[in-house]
Amino acid sequence: MFSLQMAMASIGTGACISWMNTVVFNASVRNFTRNRGPVSGLFKACMGLSGAVFSILCSTLFSNSPAAYLLMLVVVPNVFCLISAALFKPVPTASTQEEEELERSSLVIFNSIASMLALYIASLDFLPSAIADNSAYQWLSVSVLLGLITAPVVVPPLLLLKKLEMERRLLWKLWTPEEIHTPEADEVKLPVSEVMKGETMETSETPVPNTVSVNWNNLEVPLLTPLPESHHTLSRRGMGNIVSEVIMLQKRLMSLLFCIRNSSACTLPFSPKAGVLAAVELGTDTPTVSLLWKWHYYVLYFSLFCGCGVGVTFNNNLGQVGESLGFTSVSIFVSLFSLGNFFGRIISGNISEHFIRVAGVPRPAWMGVVKVPMIVLLLWLSTGSVPSLYVGSLILGFTHGCLVTLVIPIVSEFYGLEHFSTNFVLTVTYQVAGSYFFSTMAGYLYDRQAMSQGDLTCYGSECYGTTFKILALLLTIALALDFLLTLISRPLYSKLRDTNNSR
């Protein structure tokens, strides 16, 4: 009976994790379209820390009461989800430079808090047992931990105050006259160009006057005469977007009519003349079933299958890898892998987003970049070098974290947001498939080498040497596929760069 309960709990927990992952990432890529990488990396990193946080809480607060710990796991996450459901709402994309800077500042603060939390948790593993087992120290460590976890609560009020201050300065600049000729002058000119500096005209071609005249002798006119409908007020009302869309629709209709009349002068979005590499359908909303007919989707899937499958396999077999090289405890390697995994998730999202804005570098290029150190370290690990296990645990954790973060914005950018949830769920099956395939292969080769030594336990570099060489070969193939994805997605990311820099 107990085993049945555990099985049902495991199945339910696994389903809930997948459900929550999809909801969180779907909300992140939709609400933060200009910062998909940093937001996805932040959420992924915090998910990786959650297991360590609950382990510390369990060992300190619920060490003598497992039933209370299970009750806490049932109550706290559900209460938080209900609160989140009431508070969360769609966030409009940053429309001005000031709003985008505010959004980036908030992400920097959240990333800093998460990094402090990760370093603090990692430091707890390096403490001597005499200190770690002290009850007073345990309560102190939990207090610090809870303080870091609740620290993000104060960020939104601070950012709101900053936003209100920015709006106050804008209004002061808008209504304060900068040019007053004489106190007896009939007119006072209020400059508008300085107020609207840095914003893009997106409405019509109607000129906006540089100054607004106020007649002081006409008492029927209020002293603070409202400004005419400028591009600032129109953008607030959404009129600028409507006019732009109408103009774009007219251009598309004219282009379509021209192509109908002159078919020889037009190139279809995807034609045999364009070649098989011209996957210009990237960036459009693609239904999940249609992904099965896209060759570039299989290229992306196999690259993730190899890259993330290697990381999961190394982590799952880390105990036996350390044992084969003579280590009795592998806790230090697990900590290094987890620490690298966290910072890989944080850094990859921010770095890839930065280079899209600066140079339009395709995000798949970073998938290939992180595979290079993976290949080198796997070949080094195959020699049985002890230092390679220290370096490999940290670097392979880092590269694995990079890959699991990059896949989130890549799927949203390649195949659109309309079907992102189902597209993402289908894509992340690479984790299960890669882990099962490579772990089965590693286990078979390990058992065969152990039998040749006449024991159930294998010792020496031969235990995983062949496995690491095979994984390095597969990663080399995946690296070539990443290069292919980078080539075909360059137009897409060039367009994203131009969109981000259009204001």
PDB file of C-alpha atoms in Angstrom, residues 17-190:
ATOM      1  CA  ILE A  17       6.414  20.106 -12.315  1.00  0.00           C
ATOM      2  CA  SER A  18       5.842  19.898 -16.073  1.00  0.00           C
ATOM      3  CA  TRP A  19       2.632  21.891 -15.749  1.00  0.00           C
ATOM      4  CA  MET A  20       4.269  24.656 -13.715  1.00  0.00           C
ATOM      5  CA  ASN A  21       7.299  24.805 -16.013  1.00  0.00           C
ATOM      6  CA  THR A  22       5.067  25.336 -19.022  1.00  0.00           C
ATOM      7  CA  VAL A  23       2.982  28.018 -17.306  1.00  0.00           C
ATOM      8  CA  VAL A  24       6.004  29.944 -16.021  1.00  0.00           C
ATOM      9  CA  PHE A  25       7.938  29.905 -19.278  1.00  0.00           C
ATOM     10  CA  ASN A  26       4.877  30.690 -21.349  1.00  0.00           C
ATOM     11  CA  ALA A  27       4.204  33.758 -19.208  1.00  0.00           C
ATOM     12  CA  SER A  28       7.859  34.824 -19.285  1.00  0.00           C
ATOM     13  CA  VAL A  29       8.340  34.798 -23.067  1.00  0.00           C
ATOM     14  CA  ARG A  30       5.017  36.539 -23.643  1.00  0.00           C
ATOM     15  CA  ASN A  31       5.383  39.278 -21.040  1.00  0.00           C
ATOM     16  CA  PHE A  32       9.071  40.018 -21.634  1.00  0.00           C
ATOM     17  CA  THR A  33       9.464  39.793 -25.392  1.00  0.00           C
ATOM     18  CA  ARG A  34      12.625  41.956 -25.343  1.00  0.00           C
ATOM     19  CA  ASN A  35      14.236  40.038 -22.470  1.00  0.00           C
ATOM     20  CA  ARG A  36      13.261  36.438 -23.097  1.00  0.00           C
ATOM     21  CA  GLY A  37      16.737  35.099 -22.432  1.00  0.00           C
ATOM     22  CA  PRO A  38      17.377  36.793 -19.061  1.00  0.00           C
ATOM     23  CA  VAL A  39      13.901  36.018 -17.724  1.00  0.00           C
ATOM     24  CA  SER A  40      14.045  32.373 -18.814  1.00  0.00           C
ATOM     25  CA  GLY A  41      17.497  31.994 -17.279  1.00  0.00           C
ATOM     26  CA  LEU A  42      16.346  33.534 -13.998  1.00  0.00           C
ATOM     27  CA  PHE A  43      13.356  31.217 -13.689  1.00  0.00           C
ATOM     28  CA  LYS A  44      15.371  28.165 -14.657  1.00  0.00           C
ATOM     29  CA  ALA A  45      18.067  29.036 -12.131  1.00  0.00           C
ATOM     30  CA  CYS A  46      15.563  29.523  -9.311  1.00  0.00           C
ATOM     31  CA  MET A  47      13.962  26.186 -10.118  1.00  0.00           C
ATOM     32  CA  GLY A  48      17.360  24.549  -9.786  1.00  0.00           C
ATOM     33  CA  LEU A  49      17.849  26.117  -6.355  1.00  0.00           C
ATOM     34  CA  SER A  50      14.449  25.081  -5.025  1.00  0.00           C
ATOM     35  CA  GLY A  51      15.529  21.511  -4.301  1.00  0.00           C
ATOM     36  CA  ALA A  52      18.499  22.659  -2.223  1.00  0.00           C
ATOM     37  CA  VAL A  53      16.335  25.167  -0.344  1.00  0.00           C
ATOM     38  CA  PHE A  54      13.769  22.539   0.636  1.00  0.00           C
ATOM     39  CA  SER A  55      16.527  20.133   1.671  1.00  0.00           C
ATOM     40  CA  ILE A  56      17.962  22.703   4.087  1.00  0.00           C
ATOM     41  CA  LEU A  57      14.514  23.463   5.498  1.00  0.00           C
ATOM     42  CA  CYS A  58      13.830  19.768   5.951  1.00  0.00           C
ATOM     43  CA  SER A  59      17.098  19.040   7.775  1.00  0.00           C
ATOM     44  CA  THR A  60      16.717  22.028  10.111  1.00  0.00           C
ATOM     45  CA  LEU A  61      13.022  22.579  10.742  1.00  0.00           C
ATOM     46  CA  PHE A  62      11.542  19.143  10.147  1.00  0.00           C
ATOM     47  CA  SER A  63      14.337  16.734  11.058  1.00  0.00           C
ATOM     48  CA  ASN A  64      12.165  15.051  13.721  1.00  0.00           C
ATOM     49  CA  SER A  65       8.827  15.303  11.946  1.00  0.00           C
ATOM     50  CA  PRO A  66       8.682  13.915   8.391  1.00  0.00           C
ATOM     51  CA  ALA A  67       4.883  14.146   8.428  1.00  0.00           C
ATOM     52  CA  ALA A  68       5.053  17.910   9.093  1.00  0.00           C
ATOM     53  CA  TYR A  69       7.533  18.284   6.254  1.00  0.00           C
ATOM     54  CA  LEU A  70       5.205  16.508   3.819  1.00  0.00           C
ATOM     55  CA  LEU A  71       2.324  18.681   5.029  1.00  0.00           C
ATOM     56  CA  MET A  72       4.423  21.776   4.378  1.00  0.00           C
ATOM     57  CA  LEU A  73       5.184  20.562   0.848  1.00  0.00           C
ATOM     58  CA  VAL A  74       1.464  20.158   0.228  1.00  0.00           C
ATOM     59  CA  VAL A  75       0.312  23.468   1.708  1.00  0.00           C
ATOM     60  CA  VAL A  76       2.995  26.068   0.916  1.00  0.00           C
ATOM     61  CA  PRO A  77       3.325  25.591  -2.874  1.00  0.00           C
ATOM     62  CA  ASN A  78      -0.445  25.448  -3.352  1.00  0.00           C
ATOM     63  CA  VAL A  79      -1.039  28.591  -1.314  1.00  0.00           C
ATOM     64  CA  PHE A  80       1.649  30.389  -3.263  1.00  0.00           C
ATOM     65  CA  CYS A  81       0.118  29.268  -6.579  1.00  0.00           C
ATOM     66  CA  LEU A  82      -3.299  30.591  -5.528  1.00  0.00           C
ATOM     67  CA  ILE A  83      -1.800  33.946  -4.551  1.00  0.00           C
ATOM     68  CA  SER A  84       0.143  34.085  -7.806  1.00  0.00           C
ATOM     69  CA  ALA A  85      -2.969  33.301  -9.841  1.00  0.00           C
ATOM     70  CA  ALA A  86      -4.719  36.291  -8.253  1.00  0.00           C
ATOM     71  CA  LEU A  87      -1.818  38.710  -8.711  1.00  0.00           C
ATOM     72  CA  PHE A  88      -0.217  37.704 -11.999  1.00  0.00           C
ATOM     73  CA  LYS A  89      -1.422  39.478 -15.117  1.00  0.00           C
ATOM     74  CA  PRO A  90      -0.159  40.173 -18.647  1.00  0.00           C
ATOM     75  CA  VAL A  91       2.527  42.847 -18.701  1.00  0.00           C
ATOM     76  CA  PRO A  92       2.695  45.147 -21.744  1.00  0.00           C
ATOM     77  CA  THR A  93       5.984  45.159 -23.585  1.00  0.00           C
ATOM     78  CA  ALA A  94       8.244  48.092 -22.759  1.00  0.00           C
ATOM     79  CA  SER A  95       7.306  50.827 -25.241  1.00  0.00           C
ATOM     80  CA  THR A  96       9.857  53.485 -24.299  1.00  0.00           C
ATOM     81  CA  GLN A  97      13.558  53.533 -23.574  1.00  0.00           C
ATOM     82  CA  GLU A  98      12.874  54.434 -19.946  1.00  0.00           C
ATOM     83  CA  GLU A  99      10.534  51.474 -19.444  1.00  0.00           C
ATOM     84  CA  GLU A 100      13.040  49.103 -21.020  1.00  0.00           C
ATOM     85  CA  GLU A 101      15.821  50.394 -18.769  1.00  0.00           C
ATOM     86  CA  LEU A 102      13.543  49.894 -15.764  1.00  0.00           C
ATOM     87  CA  GLU A 103      12.823  46.330 -16.861  1.00  0.00           C
ATOM     88  CA  ARG A 104      16.510  45.555 -17.262  1.00  0.00           C
ATOM     89  CA  SER A 105      17.296  47.091 -13.871  1.00  0.00           C
ATOM     90  CA  SER A 106      14.743  44.837 -12.209  1.00  0.00           C
ATOM     91  CA  LEU A 107      16.264  41.776 -13.871  1.00  0.00           C
ATOM     92  CA  VAL A 108      19.735  42.785 -12.675  1.00  0.00           C
ATOM     93  CA  ILE A 109      18.452  43.043  -9.103  1.00  0.00           C
ATOM     94  CA  PHE A 110      16.684  39.686  -9.232  1.00  0.00           C
ATOM     95  CA  ASN A 111      19.718  38.001 -10.783  1.00  0.00           C
ATOM     96  CA  SER A 112      21.943  39.449  -8.058  1.00  0.00           C
ATOM     97  CA  ILE A 113      19.678  38.145  -5.303  1.00  0.00           C
ATOM     98  CA  ALA A 114      19.502  34.708  -6.917  1.00  0.00           C
ATOM     99  CA  SER A 115      23.301  34.604  -7.298  1.00  0.00           C
ATOM    100  CA  MET A 116      23.782  35.502  -3.630  1.00  0.00           C
ATOM    101  CA  LEU A 117      21.379  32.719  -2.678  1.00  0.00           C
ATOM    102  CA  ALA A 118      23.246  30.185  -4.836  1.00  0.00           C
ATOM    103  CA  LEU A 119      26.642  31.130  -3.414  1.00  0.00           C
ATOM    104  CA  TYR A 120      25.280  30.976   0.132  1.00  0.00           C
ATOM    105  CA  ILE A 121      23.816  27.498  -0.384  1.00  0.00           C
ATOM    106  CA  ALA A 122      27.042  26.293  -1.994  1.00  0.00           C
ATOM    107  CA  SER A 123      29.110  27.630   0.918  1.00  0.00           C
ATOM    108  CA  LEU A 124      27.101  25.518   3.373  1.00  0.00           C
ATOM    109  CA  ASP A 125      28.511  22.337   1.808  1.00  0.00           C
ATOM    110  CA  PHE A 126      32.091  23.340   2.601  1.00  0.00           C
ATOM    111  CA  LEU A 127      31.609  23.915   6.331  1.00  0.00           C
ATOM    112  CA  PRO A 128      33.138  21.484   8.849  1.00  0.00           C
ATOM    113  CA  SER A 129      30.681  19.033  10.357  1.00  0.00           C
ATOM    114  CA  ALA A 130      31.312  20.429  13.861  1.00  0.00           C
ATOM    115  CA  ILE A 131      29.886  23.782  12.780  1.00  0.00           C
ATOM    116  CA  ALA A 132      27.205  22.451  10.457  1.00  0.00           C
ATOM    117  CA  ASP A 133      25.742  20.201  13.161  1.00  0.00           C
ATOM    118  CA  ASN A 134      25.457  22.993  15.720  1.00  0.00           C
ATOM    119  CA  SER A 135      21.772  23.761  16.336  1.00  0.00           C
ATOM    120  CA  ALA A 136      22.337  27.494  16.865  1.00  0.00           C
ATOM    121  CA  TYR A 137      24.186  27.751  13.590  1.00  0.00           C
ATOM    122  CA  GLN A 138      21.488  25.794  11.776  1.00  0.00           C
ATOM    123  CA  TRP A 139      18.800  28.211  12.913  1.00  0.00           C
ATOM    124  CA  LEU A 140      21.003  31.145  11.916  1.00  0.00           C
ATOM    125  CA  SER A 141      21.623  29.675   8.472  1.00  0.00           C
ATOM    126  CA  VAL A 142      17.902  29.086   7.948  1.00  0.00           C
ATOM    127  CA  SER A 143      17.156  32.674   8.979  1.00  0.00           C
ATOM    128  CA  VAL A 144      19.648  34.000   6.437  1.00  0.00           C
ATOM    129  CA  LEU A 145      18.212  31.645   3.823  1.00  0.00           C
ATOM    130  CA  LEU A 146      14.641  32.814   4.407  1.00  0.00           C
ATOM    131  CA  GLY A 147      15.827  36.426   4.286  1.00  0.00           C
ATOM    132  CA  LEU A 148      17.380  35.912   0.858  1.00  0.00           C
ATOM    133  CA  ILE A 149      14.289  34.091  -0.393  1.00  0.00           C
ATOM    134  CA  THR A 150      11.933  36.892   0.679  1.00  0.00           C
ATOM    135  CA  ALA A 151      14.252  39.707  -0.463  1.00  0.00           C
ATOM    136  CA  PRO A 152      12.654  39.968  -3.957  1.00  0.00           C
ATOM    137  CA  VAL A 153       9.407  41.115  -2.315  1.00  0.00           C
ATOM    138  CA  VAL A 154      10.854  44.593  -1.730  1.00  0.00           C
ATOM    139  CA  VAL A 155      11.990  45.023  -5.351  1.00  0.00           C
ATOM    140  CA  PRO A 156       8.599  45.865  -6.983  1.00  0.00           C
ATOM    141  CA  PRO A 157       7.799  48.724  -4.523  1.00  0.00           C
ATOM    142  CA  LEU A 158      11.252  50.203  -5.063  1.00  0.00           C
ATOM    143  CA  LEU A 159      10.873  50.006  -8.841  1.00  0.00           C
ATOM    144  CA  LEU A 160       7.389  51.542  -8.589  1.00  0.00           C
ATOM    145  CA  LEU A 161       8.800  54.494  -6.666  1.00  0.00           C
ATOM    146  CA  LYS A 162      11.506  54.858  -9.300  1.00  0.00           C
ATOM    147  CA  LYS A 163       8.912  54.795 -12.075  1.00  0.00           C
ATOM    148  CA  LEU A 164       6.784  57.429 -10.329  1.00  0.00           C
ATOM    149  CA  GLU A 165       9.860  59.620  -9.947  1.00  0.00           C
ATOM    150  CA  MET A 166      10.619  59.259 -13.666  1.00  0.00           C
ATOM    151  CA  GLU A 167       7.049  60.238 -14.544  1.00  0.00           C
ATOM    152  CA  ARG A 168       7.205  63.213 -12.174  1.00  0.00           C
ATOM    153  CA  ARG A 169      10.368  64.457 -13.853  1.00  0.00           C
ATOM    154  CA  LEU A 170       8.796  63.986 -17.271  1.00  0.00           C
ATOM    155  CA  LEU A 171       5.734  66.037 -16.289  1.00  0.00           C
ATOM    156  CA  TRP A 172       7.905  68.737 -14.754  1.00  0.00           C
ATOM    157  CA  LYS A 173       9.959  68.893 -17.930  1.00  0.00           C
ATOM    158  CA  LEU A 174       6.787  68.927 -20.030  1.00  0.00           C
ATOM    159  CA  TRP A 175       5.067  71.840 -18.323  1.00  0.00           C
ATOM    160  CA  THR A 176       7.993  74.000 -17.153  1.00  0.00           C
ATOM    161  CA  PRO A 177       8.634  76.898 -19.579  1.00  0.00           C
ATOM    162  CA  GLU A 178      12.270  77.163 -20.561  1.00  0.00           C
ATOM    163  CA  GLU A 179      12.037  80.272 -22.720  1.00  0.00           C
ATOM    164  CA  ILE A 180      10.382  83.374 -21.198  1.00  0.00           C
ATOM    165  CA  HIS A 181      11.310  86.599 -22.991  1.00  0.00           C
ATOM    166  CA  THR A 182       9.883  89.194 -20.591  1.00  0.00           C
ATOM    167  CA  PRO A 183       7.281  89.191 -17.843  1.00  0.00           C
ATOM    168  CA  GLU A 184       5.090  91.408 -20.046  1.00  0.00           C
ATOM    169  CA  ALA A 185       5.386  89.158 -23.091  1.00  0.00           C
ATOM    170  CA  ASP A 186       2.140  88.053 -24.712  1.00  0.00           C
ATOM    171  CA  GLU A 187       3.400  84.563 -25.445  1.00  0.00           C
ATOM    172  CA  VAL A 188       5.483  81.995 -23.632  1.00  0.00           C
ATOM    173  CA  LYS A 189       6.965  79.230 -25.750  1.00  0.00           C
ATOM    174  CA  LEU A 190       7.157  75.769 -24.246  1.00  0.00           C
TER     175      LEU A 190
END
